[in-house]
C-alpha angles and dihedrals in degrees: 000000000000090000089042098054091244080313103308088117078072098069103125089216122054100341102184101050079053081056086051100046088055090047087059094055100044089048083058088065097044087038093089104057122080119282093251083066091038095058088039093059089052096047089057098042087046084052104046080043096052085047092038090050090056098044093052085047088051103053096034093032085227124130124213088004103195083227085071105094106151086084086065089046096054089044100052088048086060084047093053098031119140097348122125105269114245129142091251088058086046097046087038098053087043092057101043087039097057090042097056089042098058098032084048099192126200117323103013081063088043086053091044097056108034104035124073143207121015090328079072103047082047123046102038087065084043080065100042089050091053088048082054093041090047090044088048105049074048093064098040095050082058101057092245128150095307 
């Protein structure tokens, strides 16, 4: 349940943007309180997912399975992190998310390739996550639509 994102990462079609939509409204729920319990959040959900991730690989003997979203939620909750909660931020940090994710840039690529186990599932969405955050706090330095 925990790899899977509750079974999103079931969704025959596009499974981890279905792991990231349901990043987006758990972090609604976790978006109200202060940024210390916000990053803790993410710390614990990037550590049951790291152990999660190994464990998957473990029992299938397959690495990265597609089915393995919790990687896009804890990503998208870096995206979103400490920023005011409207649905512009949350559609924002989706977009840019999910962007970075697929297109994977140095070093999330880097990650992707040379790591193994759950370090890589997760961290190369942990990157991708930062590149949104740092496009985000970006856009909203220059007064755009955040």
């Amino acid at each position: 349940m925990i790899a899977t994102g509750l079974g999103t990462g079931y969704a025959p079609v596009a499974p981890g943007t279905a792991g990231s939509i349901l990043g987006v409204f758990a972090y609604v729920l976790i978006a109200q309180q202060n940024w210390i319990w916000q990053l803790a959040w993410i710390l614990l959900v990037l550590l049951l997912g790291w152990w999660a991730s190994n464990e998957w690989e473990k029992e299938t003997g397959v690495h990265d399975d597609r089915r393995i979203v919790v990687d896009e939620i804890v990503g998208v909750w870096i995206a979103l992190f400490a920023f005011s909660p409207n649905e512009w931020v949350f559609l924002g940090g989706f977009l840019l998310f999910r962007l970075f994710d697929i297109w994977k840039p140095f070093p999330a690529n880097w990650i992707d390739r040379t790591w193994k186990g759950g370090k890589s599932v997760m961290f190369d969405d942990v990157v991708a996550g930062l590149f949104a955050q740092a496009v985000m706090r970006l856009l909203f330095r220059l007064g755009t639509f955040l």
